[in-house]
Coordinates of C-alpha atoms in Angstrom, one line a residue:
Chain A
M1 CA 23.8 44.6 -37.9
T2 CA 20.4 43.6 -39.0
I3 CA 18.1 41.5 -37.2
R4 CA 18.5 38.9 -39.8
Q5 CA 22.2 38.7 -39.3
M6 CA 21.9 38.5 -35.7
L7 CA 19.3 35.6 -36.0
S8 CA 21.6 33.9 -38.6
A9 CA 24.6 34.3 -36.1
R10 CA 22.9 32.9 -33.1
W11 CA 20.7 30.4 -34.7
S12 CA 22.1 27.7 -36.9
L13 CA 19.7 25.3 -38.8
F14 CA 20.5 22.7 -36.3
D15 CA 19.4 24.9 -33.4
I16 CA 16.1 25.5 -35.5
V17 CA 15.7 21.7 -35.9
V18 CA 16.3 21.2 -32.2
Y19 CA 13.7 23.8 -31.1
V20 CA 10.9 22.7 -33.5
V21 CA 11.2 19.0 -32.3
L22 CA 11.2 20.2 -28.7
A23 CA 8.4 22.4 -29.2
F24 CA 6.7 19.5 -30.9
V25 CA 7.2 17.0 -27.9
T26 CA 5.8 19.9 -25.6
V27 CA 2.6 20.5 -27.4
I28 CA 2.1 16.8 -27.8
T29 CA 2.5 16.3 -24.2
L30 CA 0.3 19.1 -23.0
Y31 CA -2.4 19.3 -25.4
P32 CA -4.2 16.2 -24.3
F33 CA -4.3 17.2 -20.6
L34 CA -5.5 20.7 -21.6
N35 CA -8.0 19.1 -24.0
V36 CA -9.5 16.9 -21.4
L37 CA -9.7 19.9 -18.9
A38 CA -11.6 21.8 -21.4
I39 CA -14.2 19.2 -22.1
S40 CA -14.5 18.5 -18.4
L41 CA -15.2 22.4 -17.9
N42 CA -17.6 22.4 -20.9
D43 CA -21.3 22.2 -21.0
S44 CA -21.8 18.6 -21.7
T45 CA -24.5 18.9 -24.4
D46 CA -22.4 21.2 -26.3
S47 CA -19.3 19.0 -25.8
V48 CA -21.1 16.5 -28.1
R49 CA -20.7 18.8 -30.9
G50 CA -17.0 18.2 -30.7
G51 CA -14.4 20.6 -32.0
L52 CA -13.1 21.6 -28.4
T53 CA -9.6 22.4 -28.3
I54 CA -8.1 23.8 -25.2
F55 CA -10.7 26.1 -24.2
P56 CA -13.9 25.5 -22.9
R57 CA -17.0 26.9 -25.4
Q58 CA -19.7 27.0 -22.7
F59 CA -18.0 27.2 -19.3
T60 CA -19.7 25.2 -16.5
L61 CA -18.8 23.3 -13.4
N62 CA -21.9 21.0 -13.6
N63 CA -19.8 18.1 -14.7
Y64 CA -17.8 18.3 -11.4
E65 CA -21.2 18.7 -9.6
T66 CA -22.3 15.6 -10.8
I67 CA -19.5 13.3 -10.2
F68 CA -19.2 14.6 -6.5
A69 CA -22.8 13.2 -6.3
F70 CA -21.6 9.9 -7.7
S71 CA -21.7 7.8 -4.5
G72 CA -18.4 6.0 -5.1
L73 CA -16.3 9.1 -5.6
I74 CA -16.0 10.5 -2.1
T75 CA -15.3 7.0 -0.5
G76 CA -12.8 6.8 -3.4
L77 CA -11.2 9.8 -2.7
K78 CA -10.8 9.2 1.2
I79 CA -9.4 5.7 0.6
S80 CA -7.1 7.0 -1.9
V81 CA -5.6 9.6 0.4
L82 CA -5.7 7.2 3.2
R83 CA -3.7 4.6 1.3
T84 CA -1.4 7.2 -0.1
V85 CA -0.5 8.7 3.5
V86 CA -0.3 5.3 5.3
G87 CA 1.6 3.6 2.4
T88 CA 4.1 6.1 2.0
L89 CA 4.7 6.6 5.7
L90 CA 5.2 2.8 6.3
G91 CA 7.1 2.5 3.0
L92 CA 9.6 4.9 4.1
I93 CA 10.1 3.6 7.5
A94 CA 10.7 0.1 6.1
A95 CA 13.1 1.4 3.5
S96 CA 15.0 3.7 5.6
M97 CA 15.5 1.1 8.4
L98 CA 16.7 -1.6 6.2
A99 CA 19.0 0.7 4.3
F100 CA 20.4 2.0 7.6
T101 CA 21.1 -1.7 8.9
I102 CA 22.8 -2.7 5.7
S103 CA 24.8 0.3 5.4
R104 CA 26.7 -0.7 8.7
V105 CA 29.4 -2.7 7.7
E106 CA 30.0 -4.2 11.1
F107 CA 26.3 -5.4 11.3
Q108 CA 26.5 -9.4 11.5
A109 CA 23.5 -10.2 9.4
R110 CA 24.2 -7.4 6.8
R111 CA 25.3 -9.7 3.8
F112 CA 22.2 -12.0 4.5
V113 CA 19.8 -9.2 4.6
S114 CA 20.9 -7.4 1.6
T115 CA 21.4 -10.5 -0.4
F116 CA 17.8 -11.6 0.8
L117 CA 16.6 -8.2 -0.2
A118 CA 18.4 -8.0 -3.6
M119 CA 16.9 -11.4 -4.6
T120 CA 13.4 -10.2 -4.2
M121 CA 14.2 -7.9 -7.3
Y122 CA 14.5 -11.0 -9.3
V123 CA 12.1 -13.7 -8.1
S124 CA 8.4 -13.3 -8.4
G125 CA 6.0 -16.1 -8.2
G126 CA 3.4 -14.3 -10.5
L127 CA -0.1 -13.3 -10.4
I128 CA -1.7 -16.3 -9.3
P129 CA 0.6 -17.6 -6.4
F130 CA 0.3 -14.0 -5.2
Y131 CA -3.3 -13.9 -5.1
I132 CA -3.6 -17.4 -3.5
L133 CA -1.3 -16.0 -0.7
I134 CA -3.5 -12.9 -0.1
R135 CA -6.4 -15.1 0.0
D136 CA -4.9 -17.5 2.4
L137 CA -3.7 -14.7 4.8
N138 CA -7.3 -13.4 4.8
M139 CA -6.5 -10.2 3.4
M140 CA -9.1 -10.0 0.8
G141 CA -11.5 -6.9 1.4
T142 CA -9.3 -5.3 3.8
F143 CA -7.3 -2.0 3.7
A144 CA -4.2 -3.9 4.6
V145 CA -3.9 -5.3 1.2
Y146 CA -2.8 -1.8 -0.2
V147 CA -0.2 -1.4 2.0
L148 CA 1.4 -4.4 3.4
P149 CA 2.3 -6.6 0.4
G150 CA 4.3 -3.9 -1.2
L151 CA 5.8 -2.8 2.0
V152 CA 9.2 -3.6 1.3
S153 CA 10.8 -2.6 -1.9
A154 CA 14.5 -3.5 -2.4
F155 CA 15.1 -0.9 -4.9
N156 CA 14.0 1.7 -2.6
V157 CA 16.2 0.5 0.0
F158 CA 19.3 0.3 -2.2
I159 CA 18.6 3.8 -3.3
I160 CA 18.5 5.3 0.3
R161 CA 21.6 2.9 1.3
S162 CA 23.8 4.5 -1.4
F163 CA 22.8 7.9 0.0
I164 CA 23.8 7.0 3.5
D165 CA 26.9 5.6 2.2
G166 CA 27.7 9.1 1.1
I167 CA 27.5 10.3 4.8
P168 CA 30.9 10.4 6.5
F169 CA 30.9 7.4 9.1
A170 CA 32.7 9.6 11.5
L171 CA 29.4 11.4 12.1
Q172 CA 28.0 8.1 13.6
E173 CA 31.1 7.3 15.4
S174 CA 31.2 10.4 17.5
A175 CA 27.5 10.1 18.0
K176 CA 28.2 6.7 19.6
L177 CA 31.0 8.1 21.7
D178 CA 28.4 10.7 23.1
G179 CA 26.6 7.4 24.1
A180 CA 24.1 7.0 21.4
N181 CA 22.8 3.8 20.5
D182 CA 22.0 2.4 17.0
W183 CA 18.3 3.6 17.3
T184 CA 19.2 7.1 18.5
I185 CA 21.7 7.3 15.6
Y186 CA 19.2 6.1 12.9
W187 CA 16.6 8.6 14.2
R188 CA 18.7 11.5 15.1
V189 CA 21.7 11.2 12.8
I190 CA 20.7 9.3 9.7
L191 CA 17.2 10.4 9.2
P192 CA 17.7 14.2 9.3
L193 CA 20.6 13.6 6.7
T194 CA 19.0 11.5 4.2
K195 CA 16.2 13.9 3.6
P196 CA 16.6 14.3 -0.1
A197 CA 16.8 10.8 -0.5
L198 CA 13.8 10.3 1.8
A199 CA 11.9 12.9 -0.3
T200 CA 12.6 10.9 -3.6
I201 CA 11.4 7.7 -2.2
A202 CA 8.3 9.2 -0.5
L203 CA 7.4 10.7 -3.9
F204 CA 7.7 7.2 -5.7
L205 CA 5.8 5.7 -3.0
A206 CA 3.0 8.2 -2.8
V207 CA 2.7 8.2 -6.7
G208 CA 2.6 4.6 -6.6
Q209 CA 0.0 4.4 -4.0
W210 CA -2.2 7.0 -5.6
N211 CA -2.2 5.6 -9.0
A212 CA -2.6 1.7 -8.1
W213 CA -5.9 0.4 -9.2
F214 CA -5.2 -3.3 -9.9
D215 CA -4.9 -4.4 -6.3
T216 CA -8.3 -2.9 -5.7
Y217 CA -9.9 -4.6 -8.6
L218 CA -8.2 -8.0 -7.6
Y219 CA -8.8 -8.0 -3.9
N220 CA -11.2 -5.3 -2.9
G221 CA -13.6 -4.9 -6.0
M222 CA -16.7 -6.1 -3.9
A223 CA -15.8 -4.1 -0.8
H224 CA -17.4 -0.9 -1.9
H225 CA -16.1 0.9 1.2
L226 CA -12.4 0.5 0.3
T227 CA -12.6 1.1 -3.4
T228 CA -10.2 3.7 -4.5
L229 CA -10.5 6.7 -6.9
Q230 CA -8.4 5.2 -9.7
F231 CA -10.6 2.0 -9.5
E232 CA -13.8 4.2 -9.8
L233 CA -12.3 5.8 -12.8
M234 CA -11.4 2.6 -14.3
K235 CA -15.0 1.3 -13.8
V236 CA -16.3 4.5 -15.6
L237 CA -13.9 4.4 -18.4
Q238 CA -14.3 0.5 -18.9
S239 CA -18.3 0.8 -19.1
T240 CA -19.5 2.2 -22.2
Q241 CA -22.8 3.3 -20.5
L242 CA -22.6 5.3 -17.1
N243 CA -24.4 3.1 -14.5
V244 CA -27.0 5.5 -13.3
D245 CA -27.6 3.4 -10.1
Q246 CA -24.5 4.9 -9.0
F247 CA -25.8 8.3 -8.5
R248 CA -27.6 8.3 -5.3
G249 CA -30.0 10.8 -3.9
Q250 CA -30.6 12.8 -7.0
N251 CA -33.5 13.2 -9.0
M252 CA -33.0 10.6 -11.8
N253 CA -34.2 12.6 -14.8
E254 CA -32.3 15.4 -13.6
V255 CA -29.2 13.3 -13.7
M256 CA -30.2 11.9 -17.0
R257 CA -30.8 15.1 -18.5
R258 CA -27.4 16.7 -17.3
I259 CA -24.8 14.0 -17.8
S260 CA -23.0 12.9 -20.9
P261 CA -20.9 10.1 -20.3
E262 CA -17.9 11.7 -22.0
S263 CA -17.8 14.9 -19.8
V264 CA -18.2 12.9 -16.7
R265 CA -15.4 10.9 -17.6
M266 CA -13.0 13.7 -18.3
A267 CA -14.2 15.4 -15.1
I268 CA -13.2 12.3 -13.1
T269 CA -9.9 12.2 -15.0
I270 CA -8.9 15.8 -13.8
V271 CA -10.0 14.9 -10.3
V272 CA -7.7 12.0 -10.2
T273 CA -4.8 13.9 -11.9
V274 CA -4.8 17.3 -10.2
P275 CA -3.2 16.0 -6.9
I276 CA -0.3 14.8 -9.0
L277 CA 0.1 17.9 -10.9
V278 CA 0.0 20.0 -7.7
V279 CA 2.9 18.3 -5.9
Y280 CA 5.0 17.4 -8.7
P281 CA 6.7 20.6 -9.6
F282 CA 7.9 20.9 -5.9
L283 CA 9.3 17.6 -5.9
Q284 CA 11.0 17.5 -9.2
R285 CA 14.7 18.6 -8.0
Y286 CA 14.4 15.6 -5.7
F287 CA 13.4 12.9 -8.1
V288 CA 15.8 13.8 -10.7
Q289 CA 18.5 13.6 -8.0
G290 CA 17.1 10.3 -6.9
M291 CA 16.6 8.8 -10.3
T292 CA 20.2 9.6 -11.1
L293 CA 21.6 8.1 -7.9
G294 CA 19.4 5.1 -8.6
A295 CA 20.9 4.8 -12.1
V296 CA 24.3 5.0 -11.0
K297 CA 24.0 2.3 -8.6
A298 CA 21.9 -0.1 -10.6
Chain B
M1 CA 35.8 2.2 7.9
T2 CA 39.2 2.1 9.5
N3 CA 37.4 1.6 12.9
V4 CA 35.5 -1.2 11.7
T5 CA 38.5 -3.2 10.3
A6 CA 40.5 -2.5 13.5
R7 CA 37.9 -3.9 15.5
V8 CA 37.4 -7.2 13.5
S9 CA 41.0 -7.9 13.6
T10 CA 41.1 -7.4 17.5
D11 CA 38.2 -10.1 17.6
P12 CA 39.1 -12.8 20.1
P13 CA 40.5 -16.1 18.2
K14 CA 38.0 -18.6 16.6
K15 CA 37.6 -20.9 19.7
I16 CA 35.3 -18.5 21.4
K17 CA 33.7 -17.3 18.3
Q18 CA 30.3 -18.9 19.2
G19 CA 30.1 -16.9 22.4
S20 CA 31.0 -13.7 20.6
F21 CA 28.5 -14.2 18.0
F22 CA 25.7 -13.8 20.5
R23 CA 27.5 -11.2 22.2
V24 CA 27.8 -9.0 19.1
M25 CA 24.2 -10.0 18.5
A26 CA 23.2 -8.4 21.8
Q27 CA 25.3 -5.2 20.9
Q28 CA 23.7 -5.1 17.6
K29 CA 20.2 -5.7 18.9
Y30 CA 18.7 -2.5 17.5
L31 CA 20.1 -3.4 14.0
Y32 CA 18.4 -6.7 14.2
F33 CA 15.1 -5.1 15.5
M34 CA 15.3 -2.6 12.6
S35 CA 15.6 -5.4 9.9
I36 CA 14.3 -8.7 11.0
P37 CA 10.7 -7.6 11.0
F38 CA 11.0 -6.5 7.4
V39 CA 13.0 -9.2 6.4
I40 CA 10.3 -11.5 7.5
W41 CA 7.8 -9.3 5.5
A42 CA 9.8 -9.7 2.4
F43 CA 9.9 -13.4 3.0
V44 CA 6.1 -13.8 3.3
F45 CA 5.4 -11.4 0.1
S46 CA 8.1 -12.3 -2.0
Y47 CA 9.4 -15.8 -1.3
L48 CA 6.4 -17.6 -0.2
P49 CA 4.4 -17.1 -3.4
L50 CA 7.2 -19.1 -5.0
W51 CA 5.9 -22.0 -2.9
G52 CA 2.7 -21.5 -4.9
W53 CA 4.5 -22.9 -8.1
T54 CA 3.7 -26.3 -6.8
M55 CA 0.1 -25.6 -7.8
A56 CA 1.3 -25.7 -11.3
F57 CA 1.9 -29.6 -10.9
Q58 CA -1.4 -30.2 -9.2
K59 CA -5.0 -30.1 -10.0
F60 CA -5.2 -27.5 -7.3
R61 CA -8.4 -27.3 -5.6
P62 CA -8.8 -24.5 -2.9
G63 CA -9.5 -25.6 0.5
R64 CA -7.6 -28.7 0.6
G65 CA -4.2 -29.2 2.2
F66 CA -1.1 -29.5 0.3
F67 CA -0.8 -33.1 0.7
E68 CA -4.6 -33.6 -0.3
Q69 CA -4.0 -32.2 -3.7
E70 CA -3.9 -34.3 -6.6
W71 CA -0.7 -34.4 -8.6
V72 CA -0.8 -34.2 -12.1
G73 CA 3.1 -33.7 -13.3
F74 CA 3.2 -31.7 -16.5
D75 CA -0.3 -31.9 -17.6
N76 CA -1.2 -28.3 -17.0
F77 CA 2.0 -27.3 -19.3
R78 CA 0.9 -29.8 -21.8
M79 CA -2.5 -28.3 -21.8
L80 CA -0.9 -24.7 -22.1
F81 CA 1.3 -25.7 -25.1
E82 CA -1.5 -27.4 -26.9
D83 CA -3.8 -24.2 -26.6
P84 CA -3.7 -22.3 -29.8
M85 CA -4.7 -19.2 -27.9
F86 CA -1.4 -19.4 -26.0
Y87 CA 0.6 -19.1 -29.3
Q88 CA -1.4 -16.0 -30.3
V89 CA -1.0 -14.4 -26.9
L90 CA 2.7 -15.2 -27.1
R91 CA 3.0 -13.4 -30.3
N92 CA 1.1 -10.3 -29.0
T93 CA 3.4 -10.3 -26.1
L94 CA 6.4 -10.4 -28.0
A95 CA 5.2 -8.0 -30.8
M96 CA 4.3 -5.5 -28.1
S97 CA 7.5 -5.9 -26.2
V98 CA 9.9 -5.7 -29.3
L99 CA 8.0 -2.5 -30.4
G100 CA 8.2 -1.0 -27.0
L101 CA 11.7 -1.7 -26.8
I102 CA 12.8 -0.3 -30.0
A103 CA 10.5 2.9 -29.5
G104 CA 11.6 3.1 -25.8
F105 CA 15.2 3.0 -26.5
T106 CA 15.6 5.2 -29.5
V107 CA 13.3 7.9 -28.9
P108 CA 14.3 8.9 -25.5
I109 CA 17.9 8.8 -26.4
L110 CA 17.2 11.0 -29.2
F111 CA 15.1 13.3 -27.0
A112 CA 18.0 13.6 -24.3
I113 CA 20.5 14.4 -27.0
L114 CA 18.3 17.1 -28.5
L115 CA 17.6 18.5 -24.9
N116 CA 21.2 18.6 -24.4
E117 CA 21.9 20.5 -27.4
V118 CA 19.6 23.4 -26.1
R119 CA 21.7 26.3 -24.8
Q120 CA 19.2 28.2 -22.7
M121 CA 18.7 26.4 -19.3
A122 CA 15.2 28.1 -18.9
V123 CA 13.8 26.5 -22.1
K124 CA 15.7 23.2 -21.5
R125 CA 14.3 22.9 -18.0
F126 CA 10.8 23.8 -19.0
V127 CA 10.7 21.1 -21.8
Q128 CA 12.0 18.5 -19.5
T129 CA 9.6 19.3 -16.9
I130 CA 6.6 19.1 -19.2
S131 CA 8.2 15.9 -20.6
Y132 CA 8.1 14.0 -17.2
L133 CA 4.4 15.0 -16.5
P134 CA 2.7 11.8 -18.0
H135 CA 5.2 9.4 -16.0
F136 CA 3.2 10.5 -12.9
V137 CA 0.0 9.9 -14.1
S138 CA -1.7 6.4 -13.7
W139 CA -2.4 4.2 -16.5
V140 CA -6.1 4.5 -16.2
V141 CA -5.9 8.1 -16.7
V142 CA -3.3 7.8 -19.8
A143 CA -5.9 5.1 -21.2
G144 CA -8.6 7.6 -20.8
I145 CA -6.8 10.4 -22.6
V146 CA -5.6 8.0 -25.2
S147 CA -9.2 6.8 -26.0
K148 CA -10.4 10.4 -26.1
M149 CA -7.8 11.5 -28.4
L150 CA -8.4 8.6 -30.7
A151 CA -12.1 8.9 -30.4
T152 CA -14.3 9.5 -33.5
D153 CA -14.9 13.0 -32.2
G154 CA -11.3 13.1 -30.5
T155 CA -8.3 15.4 -31.8
V156 CA -6.6 12.7 -34.1
N157 CA -9.6 12.6 -36.2
D158 CA -10.4 16.2 -36.2
L159 CA -7.0 17.0 -37.3
L160 CA -6.9 14.3 -40.0
L161 CA -10.3 15.4 -41.1
S162 CA -9.4 19.1 -41.4
L163 CA -6.0 18.3 -43.2
G164 CA -8.3 16.1 -45.7
L165 CA -6.3 13.0 -45.1
I166 CA -9.5 11.0 -44.3
D167 CA -12.9 11.4 -45.1
E168 CA -14.6 9.9 -42.1
P169 CA -13.6 9.5 -38.6
I170 CA -11.7 6.3 -37.7
Q171 CA -12.3 4.1 -34.7
Y172 CA -8.8 3.4 -34.0
L173 CA -9.3 1.5 -30.9
A174 CA -11.7 -0.9 -32.6
K175 CA -9.1 -1.8 -35.1
G176 CA -6.9 -4.9 -34.1
N177 CA -4.1 -4.3 -36.4
L178 CA -3.5 -0.9 -34.9
F179 CA -3.6 -2.1 -31.2
W180 CA 0.3 -2.9 -31.0
F181 CA 1.1 0.4 -32.4
I182 CA -1.3 2.3 -30.2
V183 CA -0.2 0.7 -27.0
T184 CA 3.7 1.3 -28.0
G185 CA 2.7 5.0 -28.8
A186 CA 0.9 5.5 -25.5
E187 CA 3.8 4.0 -23.5
L188 CA 6.3 6.4 -25.4
W189 CA 4.0 9.4 -24.8
K190 CA 4.1 8.2 -21.0
E191 CA 7.6 7.5 -20.4
M192 CA 9.8 9.2 -23.0
G193 CA 10.7 12.1 -20.7
W194 CA 11.3 10.1 -17.7
N195 CA 13.4 7.5 -19.4
A196 CA 15.5 10.3 -20.8
I197 CA 16.6 11.3 -17.3
I198 CA 19.2 8.5 -17.1
Y199 CA 20.7 9.6 -20.5
L200 CA 20.7 13.2 -19.5
A201 CA 22.5 12.3 -16.5
A202 CA 25.1 10.2 -18.4
I203 CA 25.5 13.0 -20.9
A204 CA 26.2 15.3 -18.1
G205 CA 29.0 13.1 -16.9
I206 CA 30.9 13.4 -20.1
S207 CA 33.9 15.6 -19.7
P208 CA 33.7 19.0 -21.3
E209 CA 37.1 18.5 -22.4
L210 CA 36.1 15.9 -25.1
Y211 CA 33.7 18.5 -26.8
E212 CA 36.5 21.0 -26.8
A213 CA 38.9 18.7 -28.5
A214 CA 36.4 17.5 -30.9
K215 CA 35.5 21.2 -31.7
V216 CA 39.5 21.7 -32.1
D217 CA 39.4 18.9 -34.6
G218 CA 36.7 20.8 -36.5
A219 CA 33.9 18.4 -35.6
N220 CA 30.5 20.3 -36.2
R221 CA 27.5 19.6 -33.7
I222 CA 26.1 16.5 -35.3
Q223 CA 29.6 15.0 -35.5
Q224 CA 30.2 15.9 -32.0
I225 CA 27.1 14.1 -31.1
W226 CA 28.2 10.9 -33.0
H227 CA 31.7 10.9 -31.7
V228 CA 31.3 12.2 -28.3
T229 CA 27.8 12.0 -26.9
L230 CA 27.0 8.7 -28.2
P231 CA 29.9 6.8 -27.1
G232 CA 29.7 8.6 -23.6
I233 CA 26.2 7.1 -22.9
R234 CA 27.2 3.6 -24.4
T235 CA 27.5 1.9 -21.0
T236 CA 24.1 3.2 -19.7
F237 CA 22.5 2.1 -22.8
I238 CA 23.9 -1.5 -22.7
I239 CA 23.0 -1.9 -19.1
L240 CA 19.5 -0.5 -19.5
L241 CA 19.0 -2.7 -22.9
I242 CA 20.2 -6.1 -20.9
M243 CA 17.8 -5.4 -18.2
S244 CA 14.8 -4.5 -20.5
I245 CA 15.6 -7.8 -22.6
G246 CA 15.2 -9.6 -19.4
H247 CA 11.7 -8.1 -19.1
L248 CA 10.8 -8.5 -22.5
I249 CA 8.2 -11.2 -22.0
S250 CA 7.0 -9.9 -18.6
I251 CA 5.6 -6.5 -20.0
G252 CA 2.8 -6.1 -17.6
F253 CA -0.6 -5.9 -18.6
E254 CA -2.2 -2.5 -17.4
K255 CA -2.0 -1.1 -20.7
Q256 CA -3.3 -4.0 -22.6
F257 CA -6.2 -4.3 -19.9
L258 CA -7.0 -0.7 -20.0
L259 CA -6.8 0.1 -23.7
G260 CA -8.1 -3.3 -25.0
N261 CA -11.6 -4.3 -25.7
T262 CA -13.4 -7.4 -27.0
L263 CA -13.1 -6.2 -30.7
V264 CA -9.5 -6.4 -30.4
S265 CA -8.8 -9.1 -28.0
D266 CA -7.0 -11.2 -30.6
Y267 CA -4.2 -8.6 -30.6
S268 CA -4.4 -7.1 -26.9
Q269 CA -4.3 -10.3 -25.0
V270 CA -0.7 -10.9 -23.3
L271 CA 0.6 -13.5 -21.2
D272 CA -0.5 -12.0 -17.9
L273 CA -3.8 -11.1 -19.0
Y274 CA -4.2 -14.5 -20.4
A275 CA -3.2 -15.9 -16.7
L276 CA -5.7 -13.4 -15.3
N277 CA -8.6 -14.4 -17.7
Y278 CA -8.0 -18.2 -18.3
G279 CA -6.5 -18.7 -14.9
L280 CA -7.8 -16.7 -12.1
S281 CA -11.3 -15.4 -13.3
M282 CA -12.0 -19.1 -14.3
G283 CA -10.7 -20.4 -11.1
R284 CA -8.2 -22.5 -13.0
F285 CA -5.4 -21.8 -10.4
S286 CA -3.1 -24.4 -11.8
F287 CA -3.4 -23.5 -15.4
G288 CA -2.8 -19.9 -14.6
T289 CA 0.3 -20.6 -12.5
A290 CA 1.7 -22.7 -15.2
I291 CA 1.4 -19.4 -17.5
N292 CA 3.2 -17.5 -14.7
M293 CA 6.0 -20.0 -14.6
F294 CA 6.5 -20.1 -18.4
N295 CA 6.8 -16.5 -18.1
S296 CA 9.6 -16.3 -15.4
A297 CA 11.5 -19.2 -16.9
I298 CA 11.5 -17.2 -20.3
S299 CA 12.5 -13.9 -18.6
I300 CA 15.5 -15.5 -16.7
A301 CA 16.6 -17.2 -19.9
L302 CA 16.2 -14.1 -21.8
L303 CA 18.3 -12.0 -19.4
L304 CA 21.0 -14.6 -19.0
A305 CA 21.2 -14.7 -22.9
A306 CA 21.4 -11.1 -23.3
N307 CA 23.8 -10.8 -20.7
G308 CA 26.2 -13.4 -22.1
I309 CA 25.7 -11.9 -25.7
F310 CA 26.7 -8.2 -24.6
K311 CA 29.5 -9.6 -22.3
R312 CA 31.2 -11.3 -25.2
M313 CA 30.5 -8.5 -27.8
T314 CA 31.0 -5.3 -25.8
K315 CA 32.5 -6.6 -22.6
E316 CA 29.6 -4.9 -20.8
S317 CA 27.3 -6.6 -18.6
I318 CA 25.4 -6.5 -15.4
F319 CA 26.8 -9.7 -13.9

């Protein structure tokens, strides 16, 4: 059998079309990231010549040195990490506790709690009433505004709840016979068994927190010690000229000579993106499972 | 579950129900402790803002109590409907959401079907993993990437120039008539792989016997897709479609905010941005709230209409 015959036996025209289309999708998805990475790693005066693809022409880490001298960036990084950790933990506690209580058929307030939560998915006052509420609660310019308003998410509650429903109730019953109260059952039985669902929700929450910028823009734009990384990137991307005042403690001429707005933008883009790229392959298994679960329920 | 029914049926008769309610409540105190604080939370942040809708009927002045506000009836709505800008904004909102709806449904389905046809698991997993990637990146980053790709020295211009299709670089993001398509394209790039997950799950649920039967009947792969795969994802498709139609008008504003600029504002302004720019930023809270209310009312009407139409046409509905 010749190679050509082997190929033609295994690969129909249909297969070839499928593979070409999927290769195209892969390239279109990956190329922009690689291009941005290459620009961020390339000497900025050289980048201006254009024509960079996925490899840097004149490799340098100068762009990264420059942005880390940028006063907002370190604060932004700290606040972003903090809100991601705190927001994810609190969100998980809220969602899992609520899911546990509404999974218990004998819970008196079960119907009330679950209907009350389900309604929040459909009702929303809109941007301005929400803004007024945050202002009236004196939450403007606070860290709390990052974690409290979005604490309870009905969607997450229902995903965890459908997962708990899959756990045999007999486990809870036997724990009860052993003298466990509801809190102990939640803590010792339910939480360990719902780990896959919790991992999914944690990923959703963490990505949401890490990527949020609008709440900073709306409530904390003036509170410089509370601005996030995404917000700083947004400012840099929105301004056509970089604000040189933002670079502190550096010789201004030196800064002016070294930076091209384009390279700085691309370097910040990479800094904001990398944490996501690092965690996501590990969690992939979970979120596909979680999404499917959510889809089946919803 | 049986234990529960048993317990309910052995409950004492109705007379002492009142007493037993509090007794059960005491027994279930942990369940109450674990849910009530979060219910209060949800009340404050989800239900309380609805109270703010009263602002739409006032000439709201911050710092005044509820009863000290001046009530103006439907004046804010009249102002809204008389504003020519409103119709432009509504047009943009609908244009981008309809484009998004069409692209956002057809492409992920096509992608899921093609992916399902790949026999090599490793290839399938690789392509799928790559395709989710943009979903996890923020719109800020995506906007940065899109504007870089479309810049005069960006990849798109480089490519078109080298192919000789254009003679000089085009400033895509400065052209209003391209804005709707750029937003739709960016959204598609970001969410295609992610949205395909649901369809892949639905396809995985189709019984392999159906494919076998189709093969026996002599169906080629395209016929198998047409007669087995597509009907297999029909329910998923319709449910998602109804929900998307409900969101047709509230398409958010992140993309438009981040990708738009003053040159294209005639095409980029959507309802939420309009509320932000002409309500919040100018301190016209009542006017902005009227926009928000209009938005919600249309969403609910669209959701009910879509649900009703599909219920009649296909017997599928979400409620």
